Structure formats: C-alpha cells, structure tokens
PDB file of C-alpha atoms and ligand atoms in Angstrom:
ATOM      1  CA  UNK A   1     -14.242 -18.800  10.337  1.00  0.00           C
ATOM      2  CA  UNK A   2     -10.144 -18.583  10.112  1.00  0.00           C
ATOM      3  CA  UNK A   3      -8.879 -15.238   8.537  1.00  0.00           C
ATOM      4  CA  UNK A   4      -6.499 -14.675   5.608  1.00  0.00           C
ATOM      5  CA  UNK A   5      -4.316 -11.863   4.672  1.00  0.00           C
ATOM      6  CA  UNK A   6      -4.271 -11.201   0.936  1.00  0.00           C
ATOM      7  CA  UNK A   7      -0.898  -9.203   0.802  1.00  0.00           C
ATOM      8  CA  UNK A   8      -0.826  -7.352  -2.987  1.00  0.00           C
ATOM      9  CA  UNK A   9       2.592  -6.463  -4.145  1.00  0.00           C
ATOM     10  CA  UNK A  10       4.157  -8.745  -1.639  1.00  0.00           C
ATOM     11  CA  UNK A  11       7.972  -8.499  -2.730  1.00  0.00           C
ATOM     12  CA  UNK A  12       7.798  -5.196  -1.116  1.00  0.00           C
ATOM     13  CA  UNK A  13       9.873  -5.419   1.729  1.00  0.00           C
ATOM     14  CA  UNK A  14       7.407  -3.420   3.761  1.00  0.00           C
ATOM     15  CA  UNK A  15       4.903  -6.061   2.470  1.00  0.00           C
ATOM     16  CA  UNK A  16       6.849  -9.011   3.493  1.00  0.00           C
ATOM     17  CA  UNK A  17       7.270  -7.668   6.846  1.00  0.00           C
ATOM     18  CA  UNK A  18       3.925  -7.128   7.031  1.00  0.00           C
ATOM     19  CA  UNK A  19       3.256 -10.876   6.190  1.00  0.00           C
ATOM     20  CA  UNK A  20       5.473 -11.893   9.016  1.00  0.00           C
ATOM     21  CA  UNK A  21       3.675  -9.882  11.786  1.00  0.00           C
ATOM     22  CA  UNK A  22       0.229 -11.452  10.293  1.00  0.00           C
ATOM     23  CA  UNK A  23       1.770 -15.038  10.104  1.00  0.00           C
ATOM     24  CA  UNK A  24       2.956 -14.683  13.757  1.00  0.00           C
ATOM     25  CA  UNK A  25      -0.260 -13.654  14.855  1.00  0.00           C
ATOM     26  CA  UNK A  26      -1.424 -17.375  12.990  1.00  0.00           C
ATOM     27  CA  UNK A  27      -3.270 -15.573  10.284  1.00  0.00           C
ATOM     28  CA  UNK A  28      -3.154 -17.447   6.554  1.00  0.00           C
ATOM     29  CA  UNK A  29      -1.689 -15.819   3.991  1.00  0.00           C
ATOM     30  CA  UNK A  30      -2.333 -14.872   0.008  1.00  0.00           C
ATOM     31  CA  UNK A  31       0.809 -13.293  -1.454  1.00  0.00           C
ATOM     32  CA  UNK A  32       0.071 -11.704  -4.903  1.00  0.00           C
ATOM     33  CA  UNK A  33       2.401 -10.050  -7.349  1.00  0.00           C
ATOM     34  CA  UNK A  34       4.436 -10.642 -10.558  1.00  0.00           C
ATOM     35  CA  UNK A  35       7.281 -12.340  -9.765  1.00  0.00           C
ATOM     36  CA  UNK A  36       6.555 -15.676  -9.069  1.00  0.00           C
ATOM     37  CA  UNK A  37       9.567 -16.910  -8.274  1.00  0.00           C
ATOM     38  CA  UNK A  38      10.381 -14.309  -5.373  1.00  0.00           C
ATOM     39  CA  UNK A  39       6.875 -14.822  -4.106  1.00  0.00           C
ATOM     40  CA  UNK A  40       7.168 -18.622  -3.872  1.00  0.00           C
ATOM     41  CA  UNK A  41      10.486 -18.007  -2.013  1.00  0.00           C
ATOM     42  CA  UNK A  42       8.833 -15.751   0.487  1.00  0.00           C
ATOM     43  CA  UNK A  43       5.900 -17.771   0.895  1.00  0.00           C
ATOM     44  CA  UNK A  44       7.709 -20.657   1.826  1.00  0.00           C
ATOM     45  CA  UNK A  45      10.131 -18.738   4.326  1.00  0.00           C
ATOM     46  CA  UNK A  46       6.777 -17.625   5.859  1.00  0.00           C
ATOM     47  CA  UNK A  47       5.236 -21.078   6.076  1.00  0.00           C
ATOM     48  CA  UNK A  48       8.308 -22.552   7.411  1.00  0.00           C
ATOM     49  CA  UNK A  49       9.072 -19.969  10.219  1.00  0.00           C
ATOM     50  CA  UNK A  50       5.152 -19.724  11.305  1.00  0.00           C
ATOM     51  CA  UNK A  51       3.657 -22.845  10.496  1.00  0.00           C
ATOM     52  CA  UNK A  52       0.886 -21.260   8.348  1.00  0.00           C
ATOM     53  CA  UNK A  53      -0.447 -21.800   5.222  1.00  0.00           C
ATOM     54  CA  UNK A  54       0.536 -19.312   2.428  1.00  0.00           C
ATOM     55  CA  UNK A  55      -0.221 -19.191  -1.338  1.00  0.00           C
ATOM     56  CA  UNK A  56       1.032 -17.503  -4.204  1.00  0.00           C
ATOM     57  CA  UNK A  57      -1.400 -15.822  -6.746  1.00  0.00           C
ATOM     58  CA  UNK A  58       0.011 -14.189  -9.886  1.00  0.00           C
ATOM     59  CA  UNK A  59      -1.033 -11.072 -10.944  1.00  0.00           C
ATOM     60  CA  UNK A  60       0.434  -8.369 -13.193  1.00  0.00           C
ATOM     61  CA  UNK A  61      -1.454  -4.926 -12.404  1.00  0.00           C
ATOM     62  CA  UNK A  62      -0.592  -3.485 -16.142  1.00  0.00           C
ATOM     63  CA  UNK A  63      -3.311  -6.391 -17.137  1.00  0.00           C
ATOM     64  CA  UNK A  64      -6.658  -5.204 -17.945  1.00  0.00           C
ATOM     65  CA  UNK A  65      -8.147  -8.198 -16.813  1.00  0.00           C
ATOM     66  CA  UNK A  66      -7.109  -8.994 -13.005  1.00  0.00           C
ATOM     67  CA  UNK A  67      -7.492 -12.604 -11.553  1.00  0.00           C
ATOM     68  CA  UNK A  68      -9.829 -11.143  -8.970  1.00  0.00           C
ATOM     69  CA  UNK A  69     -11.369 -14.710  -8.278  1.00  0.00           C
ATOM     70  CA  UNK A  70      -7.953 -16.639  -7.461  1.00  0.00           C
ATOM     71  CA  UNK A  71      -7.137 -13.300  -5.517  1.00  0.00           C
ATOM     72  CA  UNK A  72     -10.710 -13.267  -3.541  1.00  0.00           C
ATOM     73  CA  UNK A  73     -11.404 -16.667  -3.427  1.00  0.00           C
ATOM     74  CA  UNK A  74     -13.175 -17.004   0.056  1.00  0.00           C
ATOM     75  CA  UNK A  75     -14.666 -20.431   0.275  1.00  0.00           C
ATOM     76  CA  UNK A  76     -13.358 -21.383   3.710  1.00  0.00           C
ATOM     77  CA  UNK A  77     -12.018 -18.075   5.158  1.00  0.00           C
ATOM     78  CA  UNK A  78     -12.641 -14.239   5.678  1.00  0.00           C
ATOM     79  CA  UNK A  79     -10.181 -11.887   4.016  1.00  0.00           C
ATOM     80  CA  UNK A  80      -8.392  -8.967   4.864  1.00  0.00           C
ATOM     81  CA  UNK A  81      -6.093  -6.705   2.466  1.00  0.00           C
ATOM     82  CA  UNK A  82      -2.672  -4.960   2.003  1.00  0.00           C
ATOM     83  CA  UNK A  83      -2.503  -3.323  -0.976  1.00  0.00           C
ATOM     84  CA  UNK A  84       1.284  -2.274  -1.625  1.00  0.00           C
ATOM     85  CA  UNK A  85       1.966  -2.749  -5.331  1.00  0.00           C
ATOM     86  CA  UNK A  86       3.118   0.653  -6.992  1.00  0.00           C
ATOM     87  CA  UNK A  87       4.610   2.153  -9.990  1.00  0.00           C
ATOM     88  CA  UNK A  88       6.998   5.373  -9.141  1.00  0.00           C
ATOM     89  CA  UNK A  89       7.949   6.888 -12.598  1.00  0.00           C
ATOM     90  CA  UNK A  90       8.975  10.354 -11.931  1.00  0.00           C
ATOM     91  CA  UNK A  91       7.828  13.248 -13.988  1.00  0.00           C
ATOM     92  CA  UNK A  92      10.855  13.407 -16.244  1.00  0.00           C
ATOM     93  CA  UNK A  93      10.507  10.059 -17.811  1.00  0.00           C
ATOM     94  CA  UNK A  94       6.697   9.900 -18.702  1.00  0.00           C
ATOM     95  CA  UNK A  95       5.991   9.036 -22.075  1.00  0.00           C
ATOM     96  CA  UNK A  96       2.619   7.745 -23.442  1.00  0.00           C
ATOM     97  CA  UNK A  97       3.501   4.013 -22.284  1.00  0.00           C
ATOM     98  CA  UNK A  98       4.743   5.305 -19.124  1.00  0.00           C
ATOM     99  CA  UNK A  99       1.760   6.998 -18.145  1.00  0.00           C
ATOM    100  CA  UNK A 100      -0.240   4.067 -19.122  1.00  0.00           C
ATOM    101  CA  UNK A 101       1.763   1.675 -17.324  1.00  0.00           C
ATOM    102  CA  UNK A 102       1.497   3.806 -14.131  1.00  0.00           C
ATOM    103  CA  UNK A 103      -2.445   4.521 -14.730  1.00  0.00           C
ATOM    104  CA  UNK A 104      -2.805   0.845 -14.733  1.00  0.00           C
ATOM    105  CA  UNK A 105      -0.709  -0.224 -12.037  1.00  0.00           C
ATOM    106  CA  UNK A 106      -1.490   2.572  -9.502  1.00  0.00           C
ATOM    107  CA  UNK A 107      -5.267   3.396 -10.399  1.00  0.00           C
ATOM    108  CA  UNK A 108      -7.125   0.990 -12.776  1.00  0.00           C
ATOM    109  CA  UNK A 109      -5.613  -2.197 -10.777  1.00  0.00           C
ATOM    110  CA  UNK A 110      -6.137  -0.678  -7.393  1.00  0.00           C
ATOM    111  CA  UNK A 111      -9.731   0.373  -8.064  1.00  0.00           C
ATOM    112  CA  UNK A 112     -10.391  -3.321  -9.324  1.00  0.00           C
ATOM    113  CA  UNK A 113      -8.995  -4.759  -6.515  1.00  0.00           C
ATOM    114  CA  UNK A 114     -10.692  -2.760  -4.051  1.00  0.00           C
ATOM    115  CA  UNK A 115     -14.171  -2.625  -5.469  1.00  0.00           C
ATOM    116  CA  UNK A 116     -13.735  -6.403  -5.663  1.00  0.00           C
ATOM    117  CA  UNK A 117     -12.827  -7.108  -2.014  1.00  0.00           C
ATOM    118  CA  UNK A 118     -15.362  -4.624  -0.680  1.00  0.00           C
ATOM    119  CA  UNK A 119     -18.180  -6.551  -2.402  1.00  0.00           C
ATOM    120  CA  UNK A 120     -17.415  -9.644  -0.766  1.00  0.00           C
ATOM    121  CA  UNK A 121     -20.112 -10.408   2.049  1.00  0.00           C
ATOM    122  CA  UNK A 122     -18.283 -10.809   5.237  1.00  0.00           C
ATOM    123  CA  UNK A 123     -18.588  -9.918   9.031  1.00  0.00           C
ATOM    124  CA  UNK A 124     -15.391  -7.849   8.559  1.00  0.00           C
ATOM    125  CA  UNK A 125     -13.444  -5.969   6.597  1.00  0.00           C
ATOM    126  CA  UNK A 126      -9.677  -4.929   7.309  1.00  0.00           C
ATOM    127  CA  UNK A 127      -8.168  -3.042   4.589  1.00  0.00           C
ATOM    128  CA  UNK A 128      -4.930  -0.989   4.367  1.00  0.00           C
ATOM    129  CA  UNK A 129      -3.578   0.536   1.377  1.00  0.00           C
ATOM    130  CA  UNK A 130      -0.223   2.264   1.155  1.00  0.00           C
ATOM    131  CA  UNK A 131      -0.211   5.579  -0.042  1.00  0.00           C
ATOM    132  CA  UNK A 132       2.259   8.486  -0.027  1.00  0.00           C
ATOM    133  CA  UNK A 133       2.914  11.863   1.594  1.00  0.00           C
ATOM    134  CA  UNK A 134       3.622  12.686  -2.230  1.00  0.00           C
ATOM    135  CA  UNK A 135      -0.409  12.636  -2.218  1.00  0.00           C
ATOM    136  CA  UNK A 136      -0.988  15.644  -0.318  1.00  0.00           C
ATOM    137  CA  UNK A 137       0.842  18.125  -2.570  1.00  0.00           C
ATOM    138  CA  UNK A 138       1.632  18.152  -5.937  1.00  0.00           C
ATOM    139  CA  UNK A 139       5.423  18.029  -6.513  1.00  0.00           C
ATOM    140  CA  UNK A 140       7.218  18.887  -9.641  1.00  0.00           C
ATOM    141  CA  UNK A 141       9.268  15.745  -9.079  1.00  0.00           C
ATOM    142  CA  UNK A 142       6.702  13.091  -9.147  1.00  0.00           C
ATOM    143  CA  UNK A 143       3.192  14.698  -9.256  1.00  0.00           C
ATOM    144  CA  UNK A 144       1.702  11.850 -11.531  1.00  0.00           C
ATOM    145  CA  UNK A 145       2.695   9.699  -9.005  1.00  0.00           C
ATOM    146  CA  UNK A 146       1.306  11.532  -6.037  1.00  0.00           C
ATOM    147  CA  UNK A 147      -1.788  12.128  -8.525  1.00  0.00           C
ATOM    148  CA  UNK A 148      -2.154   8.449  -8.466  1.00  0.00           C
ATOM    149  CA  UNK A 149      -2.121   8.161  -4.864  1.00  0.00           C
ATOM    150  CA  UNK A 150      -4.374  10.812  -4.447  1.00  0.00           C
ATOM    151  CA  UNK A 151      -7.308   9.340  -6.654  1.00  0.00           C
ATOM    152  CA  UNK A 152      -7.081   6.020  -4.499  1.00  0.00           C
ATOM    153  CA  UNK A 153      -7.279   7.972  -1.416  1.00  0.00           C
ATOM    154  CA  UNK A 154     -10.359  10.182  -2.568  1.00  0.00           C
ATOM    155  CA  UNK A 155     -11.764   6.514  -3.219  1.00  0.00           C
ATOM    156  CA  UNK A 156     -10.762   5.519  -0.163  1.00  0.00           C
ATOM    157  CA  UNK A 157     -12.581   8.229   1.853  1.00  0.00           C
ATOM    158  CA  UNK A 158     -15.751   7.617   0.141  1.00  0.00           C
ATOM    159  CA  UNK A 159     -15.745   3.980   1.466  1.00  0.00           C
ATOM    160  CA  UNK A 160     -14.553   5.183   4.880  1.00  0.00           C
ATOM    161  CA  UNK A 161     -17.807   7.389   4.943  1.00  0.00           C
ATOM    162  CA  UNK A 162     -20.151   4.584   4.212  1.00  0.00           C
ATOM    163  CA  UNK A 163     -18.132   1.966   5.985  1.00  0.00           C
ATOM    164  CA  UNK A 164     -20.166  -0.035   9.023  1.00  0.00           C
ATOM    165  CA  UNK A 165     -18.245  -0.569  12.478  1.00  0.00           C
ATOM    166  CA  UNK A 166     -17.083  -3.882  11.271  1.00  0.00           C
ATOM    167  CA  UNK A 167     -15.059  -2.441   7.925  1.00  0.00           C
ATOM    168  CA  UNK A 168     -12.240  -0.326   8.446  1.00  0.00           C
ATOM    169  CA  UNK A 169      -9.578   1.218   6.095  1.00  0.00           C
ATOM    170  CA  UNK A 170      -6.522   2.505   6.789  1.00  0.00           C
ATOM    171  CA  UNK A 171      -4.656   4.674   4.568  1.00  0.00           C
ATOM    172  CA  UNK A 172      -0.894   4.831   5.754  1.00  0.00           C
ATOM    173  CA  UNK A 173       0.826   8.160   3.971  1.00  0.00           C
ATOM    174  CA  UNK A 174       4.404   7.271   3.929  1.00  0.00           C
ATOM    175  CA  UNK A 175       7.262   9.168   4.087  1.00  0.00           C
ATOM    176  CA  UNK A 176      10.733   7.835   3.214  1.00  0.00           C
ATOM    177  CA  UNK A 177      11.006   4.098   3.980  1.00  0.00           C
ATOM    178  CA  UNK A 178      14.330   2.075   3.251  1.00  0.00           C
ATOM    179  CA  UNK A 179      13.324  -0.110   0.360  1.00  0.00           C
ATOM    180  CA  UNK A 180      14.094  -0.847  -3.254  1.00  0.00           C
ATOM    181  CA  UNK A 181      11.788   2.753  -4.061  1.00  0.00           C
ATOM    182  CA  UNK A 182      14.219   4.992  -2.330  1.00  0.00           C
ATOM    183  CA  UNK A 183      17.633   3.041  -2.907  1.00  0.00           C
ATOM    184  CA  UNK A 184      20.653   4.995  -3.874  1.00  0.00           C
ATOM    185  CA  UNK A 185      18.181   8.410  -3.903  1.00  0.00           C
ATOM    186  CA  UNK A 186      20.202  11.537  -2.992  1.00  0.00           C
ATOM    187  CA  UNK A 187      19.169  13.954  -0.293  1.00  0.00           C
ATOM    188  CA  UNK A 188      17.074  11.941   2.222  1.00  0.00           C
ATOM    189  CA  UNK A 189      17.536  12.938   5.482  1.00  0.00           C
ATOM    190  CA  UNK A 190      16.076  10.152   7.313  1.00  0.00           C
ATOM    191  CA  UNK A 191      14.609   6.656   5.914  1.00  0.00           C
ATOM    192  CA  UNK A 192      12.731   4.695   8.355  1.00  0.00           C
ATOM    193  CA  UNK A 193      13.114   0.976   8.459  1.00  0.00           C
ATOM    194  CA  UNK A 194      10.405  -1.158   6.856  1.00  0.00           C
ATOM    195  CA  UNK A 195       9.804  -3.439   9.862  1.00  0.00           C
ATOM    196  CA  UNK A 196       9.009  -0.403  11.682  1.00  0.00           C
ATOM    197  CA  UNK A 197       6.809   0.914   8.878  1.00  0.00           C
ATOM    198  CA  UNK A 198       4.998  -2.533   8.660  1.00  0.00           C
ATOM    199  CA  UNK A 199       4.276  -2.880  12.459  1.00  0.00           C
ATOM    200  CA  UNK A 200       2.617   0.965  12.540  1.00  0.00           C
ATOM    201  CA  UNK A 201       0.452  -0.445   9.513  1.00  0.00           C
ATOM    202  CA  UNK A 202      -0.507  -3.253  11.511  1.00  0.00           C
ATOM    203  CA  UNK A 203      -1.524  -1.221  14.739  1.00  0.00           C
ATOM    204  CA  UNK A 204      -2.991   1.247  12.917  1.00  0.00           C
ATOM    205  CA  UNK A 205      -5.724  -1.163  11.201  1.00  0.00           C
ATOM    206  CA  UNK A 206      -6.186  -2.941  14.434  1.00  0.00           C
ATOM    207  CA  UNK A 207      -6.679   0.110  16.288  1.00  0.00           C
ATOM    208  CA  UNK A 208      -9.181   1.409  13.270  1.00  0.00           C
ATOM    209  CA  UNK A 209      -7.434   4.073  12.489  1.00  0.00           C
ATOM    210  CA  UNK A 210      -8.317   5.835   9.179  1.00  0.00           C
ATOM    211  CA  UNK A 211      -5.280   7.545   8.333  1.00  0.00           C
ATOM    212  CA  UNK A 212      -1.591   7.050   9.137  1.00  0.00           C
ATOM    213  CA  UNK A 213       1.420   8.987   8.754  1.00  0.00           C
ATOM    214  CA  UNK A 214       4.715   7.107   8.891  1.00  0.00           C
ATOM    215  CA  UNK A 215       7.028   8.209  10.027  1.00  0.00           C
ATOM    216  CA  UNK A 216       4.708   9.904  12.286  1.00  0.00           C
ATOM    217  CA  UNK A 217       6.630  13.162  12.044  1.00  0.00           C
ATOM    218  CA  UNK A 218       5.429  13.496   8.444  1.00  0.00           C
ATOM    219  CA  UNK A 219       2.185  14.764   9.107  1.00  0.00           C
ATOM    220  CA  UNK A 220       3.749  17.614  11.238  1.00  0.00           C
ATOM    221  CA  UNK A 221       5.739  18.467   7.883  1.00  0.00           C
ATOM    222  CA  UNK A 222       2.805  17.949   5.673  1.00  0.00           C
ATOM    223  CA  UNK A 223       0.746  20.068   7.754  1.00  0.00           C
ATOM    224  CA  UNK A 224       3.018  23.087   7.236  1.00  0.00           C
ATOM    225  CA  UNK A 225       3.687  22.227   3.561  1.00  0.00           C
ATOM    226  CA  UNK A 226       0.116  22.133   3.007  1.00  0.00           C
ATOM    227  CA  UNK A 227      -0.502  25.394   4.292  1.00  0.00           C
ATOM    228  CA  UNK A 228       2.309  27.424   2.424  1.00  0.00           C
ATOM    229  CA  UNK A 229       0.584  29.822  -0.005  1.00  0.00           C
ATOM    230  CA  UNK A 230       1.802  28.677  -3.711  1.00  0.00           C
ATOM    231  CA  UNK A 231       3.881  31.704  -4.451  1.00  0.00           C
ATOM    232  CA  UNK A 232       6.403  30.162  -1.744  1.00  0.00           C
ATOM    233  CA  UNK A 233       5.638  26.523  -2.440  1.00  0.00           C
ATOM    234  CA  UNK A 234       6.629  27.207  -6.122  1.00  0.00           C
ATOM    235  CA  UNK A 235      10.304  28.387  -4.834  1.00  0.00           C
ATOM    236  CA  UNK A 236      11.065  25.242  -2.794  1.00  0.00           C
ATOM    237  CA  UNK A 237      13.187  22.930  -4.648  1.00  0.00           C
ATOM    238  CA  UNK A 238      11.721  19.624  -2.827  1.00  0.00           C
TER     239      UNK A 238
HETATM  240  N1  NAP B   1       9.717   3.353   0.085  1.00  0.00           N
HETATM  241  C1  NAP B   1       9.257   4.512   0.489  1.00  0.00           C
HETATM  242  O1  NAP B   1      10.126   5.491   1.058  1.00  0.00           O
HETATM  243  C2  NAP B   1       7.908   4.971   0.221  1.00  0.00           C
HETATM  244  C3  NAP B   1       7.299   6.235   0.377  1.00  0.00           C
HETATM  245  C4  NAP B   1       6.064   6.213   0.082  1.00  0.00           C
HETATM  246  C5  NAP B   1       5.086   5.524  -0.364  1.00  0.00           C
HETATM  247  N2  NAP B   1       5.695   4.245  -0.709  1.00  0.00           N
HETATM  248  C6  NAP B   1       4.506   3.058  -1.038  1.00  0.00           C
HETATM  249  O2  NAP B   1       4.906   1.576  -0.218  1.00  0.00           O
HETATM  250  C7  NAP B   1       4.545   0.593  -0.971  1.00  0.00           C
HETATM  251  C8  NAP B   1       5.504  -0.046  -1.321  1.00  0.00           C
HETATM  252  O3  NAP B   1       6.868   0.377  -2.043  1.00  0.00           O
HETATM  253  P1  NAP B   1       8.077  -0.217  -1.350  1.00  0.00           P
HETATM  254  O4  NAP B   1       9.199   1.298  -1.226  1.00  0.00           O
HETATM  255  O5  NAP B   1       8.143  -1.334  -0.508  1.00  0.00           O
HETATM  256  O6  NAP B   1       9.138  -0.346  -2.763  1.00  0.00           O
HETATM  257  P2  NAP B   1       9.211  -1.679  -3.662  1.00  0.00           P
HETATM  258  O7  NAP B   1       9.764  -2.886  -3.048  1.00  0.00           O
HETATM  259  O8  NAP B   1       9.434  -1.385  -5.352  1.00  0.00           O
HETATM  260  O9  NAP B   1       7.621  -2.531  -3.838  1.00  0.00           O
HETATM  261  C9  NAP B   1       6.635  -2.103  -4.980  1.00  0.00           C
HETATM  262  C10 NAP B   1       5.914  -3.501  -5.188  1.00  0.00           C
HETATM  263  O10 NAP B   1       5.070  -3.127  -6.302  1.00  0.00           O
HETATM  264  C11 NAP B   1       5.080  -4.248  -7.267  1.00  0.00           C
HETATM  265  N3  NAP B   1       4.861  -3.869  -8.536  1.00  0.00           N
HETATM  266  C12 NAP B   1       5.116  -2.892  -9.230  1.00  0.00           C
HETATM  267  N4  NAP B   1       4.620  -2.904 -10.539  1.00  0.00           N
HETATM  268  C13 NAP B   1       3.756  -4.090 -10.695  1.00  0.00           C
HETATM  269  C14 NAP B   1       2.924  -4.716 -11.712  1.00  0.00           C
HETATM  270  N5  NAP B   1       2.631  -4.165 -12.534  1.00  0.00           N
HETATM  271  N6  NAP B   1       2.260  -5.854 -10.963  1.00  0.00           N
HETATM  272  C15 NAP B   1       2.275  -5.945 -10.010  1.00  0.00           C
HETATM  273  N7  NAP B   1       3.241  -5.850  -8.849  1.00  0.00           N
HETATM  274  C16 NAP B   1       3.934  -4.631  -9.383  1.00  0.00           C
HETATM  275  C17 NAP B   1       6.492  -4.500  -6.931  1.00  0.00           C
HETATM  276  O11 NAP B   1       6.781  -6.092  -7.785  1.00  0.00           O
HETATM  277  P3  NAP B   1       8.045  -6.388  -8.240  1.00  0.00           P
HETATM  278  O12 NAP B   1       9.263  -7.200  -7.027  1.00  0.00           O
HETATM  279  O13 NAP B   1       7.736  -7.623  -9.407  1.00  0.00           O
HETATM  280  O14 NAP B   1       8.806  -5.308  -8.983  1.00  0.00           O
HETATM  281  C18 NAP B   1       6.869  -4.535  -5.454  1.00  0.00           C
HETATM  282  O15 NAP B   1       6.353  -5.855  -4.712  1.00  0.00           O
HETATM  283  C19 NAP B   1       4.166   1.524  -2.730  1.00  0.00           C
HETATM  284  O16 NAP B   1       2.822   1.415  -2.467  1.00  0.00           O
HETATM  285  C20 NAP B   1       4.744   2.833  -2.438  1.00  0.00           C
HETATM  286  O17 NAP B   1       4.038   3.901  -3.209  1.00  0.00           O
HETATM  287  C21 NAP B   1       7.106   3.892  -0.519  1.00  0.00           C
END
C-alpha cells in the first residue's frame, strides 16, 4: 500500500519544504489549510516537479467542526501527518476574540486532528508536530502561545508513552526559523533556513526521535534557561 503525507498548514514555508522532501521520496501528498488559492499553486508545483499525486483539502482551524473525513480519507493509502498550522498572537494584543482564535487554532483543532489520525487503524503511524522553544518556559511576551504549544506536547507525550513500535511521534521544538512568523522581528541573533528545518524534522521522524530541538543549539539554551531560578529568570528581558 502506498503512503501519503498529510501536511496541515501547508502554506508555511517549513511545511512546503517538507512536502518537497516527501515528494522526492515518492510519497503522495495532501495539503491542508485555509488559503486554497495558495495551496493549489503549491500542489501544482509539487505534482509537476516530482510526478506525485497531490491534492488540497480546505480547513480553517478556527471552525468547531473540522473536515476530518476529507483530511483523513484513507481508502487506498496509509497516512503520515505533519502539523504546522499555528496562531502566534502575543500577550500584549490578546483580547477575548484573540484568545478564542488562538485556543481554537492551536489547541482545539490540533487535538481533534491528532485524535482523529491516531484512531485510524494502520500498520504504521508517523506524526510530526511543530512546537516551539516557547513551550518550555513561560515568557512575558508570548506565554499564551507557549502554553498552547505546551498543552499539545503534554498530550502527545501520553500518546508516545502508549505508542507501539510502529507508531512514531516527533515533537519538533523550533527556535528562530526564517519564515513569515519571524519576518521583520527585531533582536533575533540567528534565523535558521526553513529548508534545513524541514530536513531536520524529516530525519528526526525517520530515525524515530521523540523530541527534536532545531536549530540544535536551542537544546542547550533552553536547558540553561529551564534551570534558572525564577528570581533570575524574572530579570531577564528575553
Ligand atoms: N518561524 C519560527 O521561528 C518558529 C519558531 C517556533 C515554532 N514555529 C512553528 O512552526 C510552525 C510553522 O510556522 P511558520 O514559521 O512557518 O509560520 P507561518 O508561515 O505563518 O505558518 C503558519 C501556518 O499556519 C496556518 N494557519 C494559521 N491560522 C490558521 C487557521 N485558522 N486555519 C488554518 N491554517 C492556519 C497558516 O496558513 P495561512 O497561510 O492561511 O495564514 C500557515 O500555513 C508553527 O507551528 C510555528 O508555531 C515557528
């Protein structure tokens, strides 16, 4: 049976680069997201370059009812899943609506997607979730975004604990990557290329890694930050 990568949030440049890697290896692709026009352009490019089947499924993550049947249709294929979509609203601009939007996008939809995927009977499951180093310690600037990533990580850790040898979940804790999310942000000392990030995620999942930090040096940085007593952490302007 052939395999298909379902890429959720496929207009992210990291997701697009990941889709190219999967397509190069001969996987079929299903691109999921809300910007249909952009997704169709990406799908046409992937299909043309790599001669693979690539379709598009519309999904707005803020909707209560997600098109789960269309996203996870699996009549003639087994599915692997990359979850990329995210809302990055910072604490300073949170309002009632913004909180609802962030919780639906980052938590509600992600839990629904993972749960639906995990209950499909397949020989193998491969799931990659793009998290953030912001999940490891609350930061004044964006602790609600960080909390949403941490919530999914905890849920996934439980699935990892119960997983069989043929079920692989990789949590990718990303530092700064050169994408739309970080465009124009001041004070970033290094932004990693999205293509290298996609490659690291691909390899981590193929090698059955449970947790990836990318760029890799963020593991050390977050190790140190995690150990700081709160009275010191509080004074840091990061
Ligand atoms: N870039 C970084 O430095 C960095 C650091 C840590 C973690 N990450 C994580 O990496 C992932 C990819 O982010 P990125 O940097 O590539 O930024 P991005 O280009 O802004 O990607 C965000 C993706 O989420 C989608 N999305 C947002 N709201 C949605 C909704 N309501 N329904 C459906 N799709 C929605 C966007 O679709 P549209 O095109 O329609 O907006 C886009 O595909 C995210 O999970 C992010 O948290 C990135």
